[in-house]
Short mmCIF file of C-alpha atoms and ligand atoms in Angstrom, two decimals:
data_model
loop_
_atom_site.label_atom_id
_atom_site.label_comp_id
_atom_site.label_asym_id
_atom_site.label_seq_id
_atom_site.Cartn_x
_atom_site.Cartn_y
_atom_site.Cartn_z
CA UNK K 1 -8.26 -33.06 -19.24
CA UNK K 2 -8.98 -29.62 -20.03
CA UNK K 3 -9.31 -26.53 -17.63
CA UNK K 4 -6.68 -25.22 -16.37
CA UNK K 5 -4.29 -25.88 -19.42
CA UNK K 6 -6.23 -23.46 -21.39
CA UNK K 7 -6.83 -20.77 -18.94
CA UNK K 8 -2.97 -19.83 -18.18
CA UNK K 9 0.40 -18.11 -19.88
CA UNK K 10 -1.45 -15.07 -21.18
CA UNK K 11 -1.63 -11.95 -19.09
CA UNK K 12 -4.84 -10.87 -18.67
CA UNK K 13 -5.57 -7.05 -18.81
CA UNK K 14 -3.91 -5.34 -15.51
CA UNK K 15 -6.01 -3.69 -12.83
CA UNK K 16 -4.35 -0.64 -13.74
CA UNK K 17 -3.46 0.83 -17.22
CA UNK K 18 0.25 0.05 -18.61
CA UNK K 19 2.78 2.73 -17.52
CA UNK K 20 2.79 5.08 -20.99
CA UNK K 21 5.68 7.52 -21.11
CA UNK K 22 2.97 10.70 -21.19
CA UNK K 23 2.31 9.88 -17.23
CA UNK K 24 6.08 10.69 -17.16
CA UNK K 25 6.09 14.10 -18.69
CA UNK K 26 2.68 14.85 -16.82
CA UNK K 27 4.53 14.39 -13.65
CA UNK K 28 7.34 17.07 -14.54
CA UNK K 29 4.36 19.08 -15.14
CA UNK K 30 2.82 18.80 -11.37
CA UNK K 31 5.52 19.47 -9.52
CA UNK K 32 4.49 23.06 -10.08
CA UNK K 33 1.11 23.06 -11.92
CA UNK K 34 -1.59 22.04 -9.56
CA UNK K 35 -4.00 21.36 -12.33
CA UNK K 36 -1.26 18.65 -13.74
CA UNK K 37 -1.49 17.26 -10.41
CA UNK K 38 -4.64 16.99 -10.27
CA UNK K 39 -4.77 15.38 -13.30
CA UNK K 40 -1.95 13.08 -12.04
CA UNK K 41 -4.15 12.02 -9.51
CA UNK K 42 -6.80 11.09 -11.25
CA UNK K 43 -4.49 8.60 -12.79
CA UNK K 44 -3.02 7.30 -9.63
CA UNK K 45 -5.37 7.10 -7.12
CA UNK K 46 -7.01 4.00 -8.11
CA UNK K 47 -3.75 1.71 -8.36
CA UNK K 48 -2.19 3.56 -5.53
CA UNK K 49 -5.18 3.38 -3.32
CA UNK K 50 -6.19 -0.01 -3.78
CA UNK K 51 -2.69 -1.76 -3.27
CA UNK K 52 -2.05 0.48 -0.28
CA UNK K 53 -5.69 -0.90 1.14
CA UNK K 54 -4.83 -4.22 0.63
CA UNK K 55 -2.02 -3.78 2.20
CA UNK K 56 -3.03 -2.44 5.60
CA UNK K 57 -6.55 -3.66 5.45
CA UNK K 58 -8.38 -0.84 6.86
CA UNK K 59 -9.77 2.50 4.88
CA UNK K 60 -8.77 4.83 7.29
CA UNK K 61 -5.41 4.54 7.80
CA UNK K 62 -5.15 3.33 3.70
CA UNK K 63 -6.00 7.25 2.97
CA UNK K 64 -3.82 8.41 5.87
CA UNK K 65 -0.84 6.50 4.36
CA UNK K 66 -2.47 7.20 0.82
CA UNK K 67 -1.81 11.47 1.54
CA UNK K 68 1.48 10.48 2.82
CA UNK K 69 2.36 8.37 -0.32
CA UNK K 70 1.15 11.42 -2.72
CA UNK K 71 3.28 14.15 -0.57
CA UNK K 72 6.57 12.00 -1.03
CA UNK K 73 6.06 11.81 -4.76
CA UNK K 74 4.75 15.21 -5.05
CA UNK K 75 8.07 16.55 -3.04
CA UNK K 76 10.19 14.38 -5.21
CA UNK K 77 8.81 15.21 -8.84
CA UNK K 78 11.28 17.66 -9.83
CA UNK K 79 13.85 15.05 -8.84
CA UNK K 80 12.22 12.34 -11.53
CA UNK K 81 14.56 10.72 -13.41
CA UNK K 82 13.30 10.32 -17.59
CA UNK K 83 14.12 6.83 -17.71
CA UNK K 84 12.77 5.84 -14.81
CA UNK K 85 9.02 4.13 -14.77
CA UNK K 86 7.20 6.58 -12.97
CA UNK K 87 4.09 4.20 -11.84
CA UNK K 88 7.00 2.00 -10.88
CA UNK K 89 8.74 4.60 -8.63
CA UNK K 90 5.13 5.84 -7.38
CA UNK K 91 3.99 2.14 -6.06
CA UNK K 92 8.06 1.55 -4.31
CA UNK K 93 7.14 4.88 -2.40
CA UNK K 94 3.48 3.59 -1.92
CA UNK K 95 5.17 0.21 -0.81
CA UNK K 96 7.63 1.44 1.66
CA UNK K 97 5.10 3.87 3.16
CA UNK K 98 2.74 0.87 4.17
CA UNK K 99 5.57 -1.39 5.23
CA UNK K 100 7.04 0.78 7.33
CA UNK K 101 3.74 1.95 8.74
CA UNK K 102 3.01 -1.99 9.64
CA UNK K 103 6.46 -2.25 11.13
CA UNK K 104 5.16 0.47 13.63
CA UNK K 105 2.20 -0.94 13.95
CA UNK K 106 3.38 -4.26 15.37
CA UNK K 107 6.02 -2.80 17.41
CA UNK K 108 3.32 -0.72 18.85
CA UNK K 109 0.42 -3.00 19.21
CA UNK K 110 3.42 -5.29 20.91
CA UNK K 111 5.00 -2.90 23.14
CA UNK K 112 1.62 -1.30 24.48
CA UNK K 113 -0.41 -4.33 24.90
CA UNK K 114 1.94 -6.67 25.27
CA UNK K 115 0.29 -9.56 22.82
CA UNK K 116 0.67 -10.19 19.05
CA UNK K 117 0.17 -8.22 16.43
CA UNK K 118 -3.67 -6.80 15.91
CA UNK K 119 -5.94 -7.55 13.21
CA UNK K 120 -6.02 -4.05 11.36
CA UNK K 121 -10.06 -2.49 12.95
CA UNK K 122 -12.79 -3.40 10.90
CA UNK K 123 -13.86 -1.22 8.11
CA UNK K 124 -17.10 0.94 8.89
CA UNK K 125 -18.12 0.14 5.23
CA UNK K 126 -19.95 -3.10 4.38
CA UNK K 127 -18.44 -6.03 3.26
CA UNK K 128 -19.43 -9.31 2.81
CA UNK K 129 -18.31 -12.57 4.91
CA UNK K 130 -16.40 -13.27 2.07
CA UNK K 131 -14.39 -10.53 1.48
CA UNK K 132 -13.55 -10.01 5.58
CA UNK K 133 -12.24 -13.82 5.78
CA UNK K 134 -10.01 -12.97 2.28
CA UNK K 135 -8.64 -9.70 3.70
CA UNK K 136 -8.26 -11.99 7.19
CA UNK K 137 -5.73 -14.10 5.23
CA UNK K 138 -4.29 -11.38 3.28
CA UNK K 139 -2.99 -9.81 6.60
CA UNK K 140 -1.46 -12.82 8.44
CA UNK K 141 1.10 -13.04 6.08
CA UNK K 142 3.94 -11.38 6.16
CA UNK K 143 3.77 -7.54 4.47
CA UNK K 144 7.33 -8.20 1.69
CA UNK K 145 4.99 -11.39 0.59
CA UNK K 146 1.89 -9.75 1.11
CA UNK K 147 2.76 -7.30 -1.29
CA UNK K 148 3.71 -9.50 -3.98
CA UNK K 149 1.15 -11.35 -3.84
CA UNK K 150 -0.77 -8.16 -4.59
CA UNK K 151 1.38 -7.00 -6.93
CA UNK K 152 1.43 -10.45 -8.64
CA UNK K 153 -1.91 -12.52 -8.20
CA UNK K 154 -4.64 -9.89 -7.60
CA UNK K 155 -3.13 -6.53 -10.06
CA UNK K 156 -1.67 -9.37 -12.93
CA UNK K 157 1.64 -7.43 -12.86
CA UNK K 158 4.08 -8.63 -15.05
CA UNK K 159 7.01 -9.56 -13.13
CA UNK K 160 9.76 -7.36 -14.48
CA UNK K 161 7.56 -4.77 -13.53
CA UNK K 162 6.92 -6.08 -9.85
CA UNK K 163 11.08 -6.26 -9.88
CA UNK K 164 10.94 -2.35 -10.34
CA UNK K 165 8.54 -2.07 -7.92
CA UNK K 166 10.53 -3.70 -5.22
CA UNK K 167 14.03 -3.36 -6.38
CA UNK K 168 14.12 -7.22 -6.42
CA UNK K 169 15.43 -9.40 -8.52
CA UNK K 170 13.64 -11.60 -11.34
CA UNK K 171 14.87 -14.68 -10.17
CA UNK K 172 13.42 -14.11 -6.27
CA UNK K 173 10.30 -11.88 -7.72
CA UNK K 174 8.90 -15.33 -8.86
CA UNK K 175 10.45 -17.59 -5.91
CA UNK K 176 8.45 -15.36 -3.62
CA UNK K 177 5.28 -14.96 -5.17
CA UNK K 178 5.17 -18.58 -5.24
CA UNK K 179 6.05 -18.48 -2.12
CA UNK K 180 3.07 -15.98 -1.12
CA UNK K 181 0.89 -17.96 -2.77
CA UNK K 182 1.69 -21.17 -0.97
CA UNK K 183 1.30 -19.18 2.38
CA UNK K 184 -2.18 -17.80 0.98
CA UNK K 185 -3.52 -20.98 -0.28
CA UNK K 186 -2.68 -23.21 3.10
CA UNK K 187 -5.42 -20.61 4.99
CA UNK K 188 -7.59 -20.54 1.97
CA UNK K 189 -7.71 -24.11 1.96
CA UNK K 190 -8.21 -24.15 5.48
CA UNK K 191 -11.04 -21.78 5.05
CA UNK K 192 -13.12 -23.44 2.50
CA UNK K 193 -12.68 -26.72 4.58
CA UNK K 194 -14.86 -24.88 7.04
CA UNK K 195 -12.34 -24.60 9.22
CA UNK K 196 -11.15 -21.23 11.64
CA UNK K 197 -8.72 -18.85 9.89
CA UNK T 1 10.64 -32.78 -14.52
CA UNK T 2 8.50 -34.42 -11.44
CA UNK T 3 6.02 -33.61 -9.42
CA UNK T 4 7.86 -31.35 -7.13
CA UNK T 5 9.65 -29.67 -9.88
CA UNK T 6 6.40 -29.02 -11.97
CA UNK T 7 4.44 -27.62 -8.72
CA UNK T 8 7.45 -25.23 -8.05
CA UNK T 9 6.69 -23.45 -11.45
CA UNK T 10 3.09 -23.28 -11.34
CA UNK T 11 2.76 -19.77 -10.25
CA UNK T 12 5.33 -18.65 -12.84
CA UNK T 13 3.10 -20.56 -15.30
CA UNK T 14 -0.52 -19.18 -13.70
CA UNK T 15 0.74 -15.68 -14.34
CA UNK T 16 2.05 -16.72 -17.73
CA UNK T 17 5.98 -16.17 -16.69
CA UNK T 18 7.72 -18.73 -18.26
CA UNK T 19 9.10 -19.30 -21.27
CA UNK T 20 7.63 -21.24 -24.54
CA UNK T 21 9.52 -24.47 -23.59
CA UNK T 22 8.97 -24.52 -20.12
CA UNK T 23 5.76 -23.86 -20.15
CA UNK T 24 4.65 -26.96 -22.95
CA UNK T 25 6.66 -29.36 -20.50
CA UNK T 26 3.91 -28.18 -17.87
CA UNK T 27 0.82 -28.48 -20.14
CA UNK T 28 1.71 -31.54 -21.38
CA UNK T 29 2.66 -32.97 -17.31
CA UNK T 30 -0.40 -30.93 -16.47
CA UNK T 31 -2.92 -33.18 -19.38
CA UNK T 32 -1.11 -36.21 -18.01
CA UNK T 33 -1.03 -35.66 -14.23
CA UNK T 34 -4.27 -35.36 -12.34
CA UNK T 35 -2.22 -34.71 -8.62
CA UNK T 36 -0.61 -31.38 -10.60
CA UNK T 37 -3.29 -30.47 -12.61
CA UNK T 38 -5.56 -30.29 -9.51
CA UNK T 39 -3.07 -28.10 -7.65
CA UNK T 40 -3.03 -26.25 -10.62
CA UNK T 41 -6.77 -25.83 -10.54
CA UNK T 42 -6.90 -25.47 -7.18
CA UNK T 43 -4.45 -21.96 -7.34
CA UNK T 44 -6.19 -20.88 -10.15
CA UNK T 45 -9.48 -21.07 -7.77
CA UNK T 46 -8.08 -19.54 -5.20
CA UNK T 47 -6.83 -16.61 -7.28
CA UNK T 48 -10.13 -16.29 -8.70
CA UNK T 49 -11.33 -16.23 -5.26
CA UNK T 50 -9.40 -13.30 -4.56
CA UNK T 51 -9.57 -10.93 -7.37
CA UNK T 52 -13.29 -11.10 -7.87
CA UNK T 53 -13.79 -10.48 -3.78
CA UNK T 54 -11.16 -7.96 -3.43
CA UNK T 55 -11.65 -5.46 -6.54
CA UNK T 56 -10.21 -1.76 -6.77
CA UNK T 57 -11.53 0.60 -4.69
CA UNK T 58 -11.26 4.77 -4.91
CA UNK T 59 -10.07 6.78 -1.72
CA UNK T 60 -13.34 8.91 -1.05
CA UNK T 61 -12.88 12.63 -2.86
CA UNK T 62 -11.89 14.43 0.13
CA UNK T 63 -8.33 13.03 0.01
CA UNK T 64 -7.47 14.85 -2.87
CA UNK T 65 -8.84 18.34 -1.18
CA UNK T 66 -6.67 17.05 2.08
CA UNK T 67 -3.81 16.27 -0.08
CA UNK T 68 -3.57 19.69 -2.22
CA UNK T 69 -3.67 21.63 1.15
CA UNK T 70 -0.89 20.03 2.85
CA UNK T 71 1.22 20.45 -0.24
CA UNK T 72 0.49 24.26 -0.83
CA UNK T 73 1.08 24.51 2.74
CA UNK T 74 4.30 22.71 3.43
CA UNK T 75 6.92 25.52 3.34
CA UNK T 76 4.26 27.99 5.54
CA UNK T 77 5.97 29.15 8.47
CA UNK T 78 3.66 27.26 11.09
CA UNK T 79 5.19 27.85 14.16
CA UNK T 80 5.51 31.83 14.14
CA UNK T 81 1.94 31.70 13.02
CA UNK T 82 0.95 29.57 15.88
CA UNK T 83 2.49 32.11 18.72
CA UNK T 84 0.81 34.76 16.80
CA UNK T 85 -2.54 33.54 17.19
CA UNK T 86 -2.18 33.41 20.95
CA UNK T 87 -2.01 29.61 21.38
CA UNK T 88 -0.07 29.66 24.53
CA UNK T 89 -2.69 28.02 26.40
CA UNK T 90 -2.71 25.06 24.24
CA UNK T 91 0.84 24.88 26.24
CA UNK T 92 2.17 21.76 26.57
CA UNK T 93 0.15 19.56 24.18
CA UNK T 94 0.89 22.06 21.67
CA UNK T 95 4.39 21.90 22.38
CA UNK T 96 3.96 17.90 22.01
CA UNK T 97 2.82 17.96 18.52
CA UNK T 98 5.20 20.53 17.35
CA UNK T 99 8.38 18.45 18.41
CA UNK T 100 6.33 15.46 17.02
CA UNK T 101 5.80 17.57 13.91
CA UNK T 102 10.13 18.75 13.04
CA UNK T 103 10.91 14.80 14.08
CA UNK T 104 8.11 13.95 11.86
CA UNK T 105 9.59 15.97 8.50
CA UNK T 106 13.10 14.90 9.75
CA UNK T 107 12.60 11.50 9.59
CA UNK T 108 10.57 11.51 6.50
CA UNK T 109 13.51 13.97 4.85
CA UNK T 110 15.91 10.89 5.15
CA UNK T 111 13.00 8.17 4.11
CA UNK T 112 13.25 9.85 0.91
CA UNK T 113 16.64 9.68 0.54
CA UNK T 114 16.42 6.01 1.01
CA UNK T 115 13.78 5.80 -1.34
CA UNK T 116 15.54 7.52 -3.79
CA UNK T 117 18.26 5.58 -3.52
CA UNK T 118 16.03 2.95 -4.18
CA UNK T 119 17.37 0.73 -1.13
CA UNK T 120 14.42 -1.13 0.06
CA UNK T 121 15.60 -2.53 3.45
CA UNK T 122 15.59 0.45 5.18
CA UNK T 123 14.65 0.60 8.85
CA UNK T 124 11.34 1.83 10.07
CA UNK T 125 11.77 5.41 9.75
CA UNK T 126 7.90 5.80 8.95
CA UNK T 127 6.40 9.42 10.10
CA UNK T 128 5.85 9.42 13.83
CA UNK T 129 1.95 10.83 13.65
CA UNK T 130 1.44 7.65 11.82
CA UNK T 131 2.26 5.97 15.48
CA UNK T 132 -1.25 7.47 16.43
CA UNK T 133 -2.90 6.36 13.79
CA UNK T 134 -2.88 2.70 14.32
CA UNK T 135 -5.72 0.29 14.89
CA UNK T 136 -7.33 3.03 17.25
CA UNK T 137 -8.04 4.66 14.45
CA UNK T 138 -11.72 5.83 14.05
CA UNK T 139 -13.02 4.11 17.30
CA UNK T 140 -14.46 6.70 19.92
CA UNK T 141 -11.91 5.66 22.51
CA UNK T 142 -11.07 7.79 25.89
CA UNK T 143 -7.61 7.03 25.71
CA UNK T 144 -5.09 9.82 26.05
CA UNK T 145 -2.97 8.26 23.24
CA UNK T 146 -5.75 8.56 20.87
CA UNK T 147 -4.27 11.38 19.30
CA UNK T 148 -6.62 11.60 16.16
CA UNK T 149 -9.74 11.55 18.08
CA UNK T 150 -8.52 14.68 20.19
CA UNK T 151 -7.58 16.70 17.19
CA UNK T 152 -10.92 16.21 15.64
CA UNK T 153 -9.24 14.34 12.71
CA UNK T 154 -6.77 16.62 11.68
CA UNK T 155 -3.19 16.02 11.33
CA UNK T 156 -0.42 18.64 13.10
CA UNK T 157 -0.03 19.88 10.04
CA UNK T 158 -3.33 21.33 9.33
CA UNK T 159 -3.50 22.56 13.17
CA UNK T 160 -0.60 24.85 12.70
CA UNK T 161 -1.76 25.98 9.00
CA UNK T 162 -5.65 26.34 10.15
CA UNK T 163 -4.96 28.15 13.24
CA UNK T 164 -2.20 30.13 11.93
CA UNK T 165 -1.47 30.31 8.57
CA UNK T 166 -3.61 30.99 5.00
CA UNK T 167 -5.67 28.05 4.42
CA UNK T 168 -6.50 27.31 0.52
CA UNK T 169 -9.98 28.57 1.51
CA UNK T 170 -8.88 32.13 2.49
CA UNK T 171 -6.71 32.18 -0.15
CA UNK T 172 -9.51 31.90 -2.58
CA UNK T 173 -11.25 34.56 0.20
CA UNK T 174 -13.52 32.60 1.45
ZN1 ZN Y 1 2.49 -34.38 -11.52
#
């Protein structure tokens, strides 16, 4: 049997570019210097943007919560610590933001309609069958797994890195992506079976 | 190792976690097993799935514009400004989105601090104006809570600093 054997162990190149120490000192730079932040930004926005949309499902409040993400780091540049991982620091801030924001979101939805938690509004850019039904399962599970599963399965992050990102340990890092993974691949399943999500 | 124990590792050993030993005890259950090397093949799929349906995506180019304005404007003096410019008959909305505003930086003041501090179980102390930006987001509803709709899409922020205060387009005397 072949297959799958063959096709695991080795990392495959990250969404995003490794965290090189140069981001670091560019940071110092754009706490005062808006053409360093600018720069910075460049860098960022992809990684930042794309986890925080996957996390919330929905573009408009991912750039809302995006801004809000950039003016915590911005406001805490000068307060950057040299050895710690910068990208690392940037996606805990982007991490919290959106958690907290879904927190709010359910407590919200629940208190003012009294019923469950909302699906996040639909996007008013196309996409595909496909990609609504993933996002669909992406946002019934819970945000702490839904974020490592994006961390881990869809941006290839190695886990000591996803363990900075969270302030978890190794050891529950990888019990909980499993985890996430299990609770993605039941309504996955489900989904190819033809059944509802 | 058994079944159980081999399907418990195969996400450390799909995202190439595990270490040289371990993971030539799961190849070798893996070419021997065809229940395991299914649900092997079967996460692999679905991750597949994923990433090639879900890729990166850019915010659109105005976020950055948005972004560089609040931070240039975040120590203005808003609220003198805003009693300059006559905006007494805003009254009490106004008033509203002020208090909304101080709570707002309050509460995000000590989110930092818990950020920096790196705890990650902090309570939901997430800024209040993103209570009235929830699923109602863009929709073109009537409601009275639909705070973004009313303010033509601009946060408090920019109210007080575009009514009031230099914007970064009068700066650059425009
Ligand atoms: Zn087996």
């Amino acid at each position: 049997m072949g297959g799958v054997t063959s096709g695991a162990a080795v990392k495959q190149a990250p969404e995003a570019p490794p965290i090189e120490s140069s981001l670091g000192a560019l940071a110092r730079r754009a706490a005062h210097d808006e053409q360093a932040f600018r720069e910075l930004y460049d860098r960022m926005k992809r990684p930042l943007y794309t986890f925080i949309y996957r996390m919330v499902g929905h573009m408009g409040e991912a750039e809302e919560l995006f801004q809000d993400t950039l003016l915590k780091i911005h406001r805490n540049l000068g307060r950057l610590d040299d050895r710690d991982s910068f990208l690392a620091w940037c996606y805990s801030i982007a991490r919290n933001t959106a958690i907290s924001h879904l927190r709010r979101r359910k407590a919200i939805t629940e208190s003012i309609d009294d019923r469950p938690e909302l699906e996040a509004p639909p996007n008013s850019h196309e996409e595909t069958e496909v990609q609504l039904d993933l996002r669909k399962i992406l946002m019934q599970i819970p945000p702490r797994y839904r974020s490592l599963f994006i961390l881990g399965v869809l941006e290839q992050r190695e886990y000591q890195e996803i363990s900075r990102m969270t302030g978890k340990s190794l050891a529950s890092v990888k019990i909980d992506i499993h985890r996430a993974r299990q609770m993605v691949r039941e309504r996955w399943e489900r989904l190819r079976k033809g059944g509802k999500l | 190792m058994n079944c159980k124990e081999i399907q418990n590792e195969l996400s450390a050993y799909l995202d190439g976690e595990l270490d040289p030993a371990m993971e030539e005890g799961i190849e070798s259950h893996l070419a021997a097993c065809i229940v395991c090397h299914r649900e092997a093949d079967n996460y692999k799929q679905m991750d597949d799935d994923f990433r090639r349906n879900l890729p990166p995506v850019d915010p659109s180019p105005a976020v950055l514009v948005r972004s560089l304005e609040r931070i240039s404007h975040r120590a203005a003096p808003g609220v003198r400004n805003l009693w300059r410019a006559g905006w007494a008959v805003i009254g009490a909305a106004a008033i509203t989105i002020l208090l909304m505003f101080g709570a707002h930086q309050w509460r995000e003041y000590h989110e930092e601090q818990a950020i920096l501090q790196r705890i990650d179980s902090y309570s939901a102390r997430v800024p209040i104006r993103n209570v009235f930006s929830l699923s109602r987001y863009d929709n073109k509803s009537r409601d009275p809570f639909d705070y973004r709709s009313n303010l033509a899409g601009r946060s408090p922020f920019q109210i007080v600093t575009y009514k009031g205060g230099p914007t970064a387009a009068s700066q650059r005397g425009e």
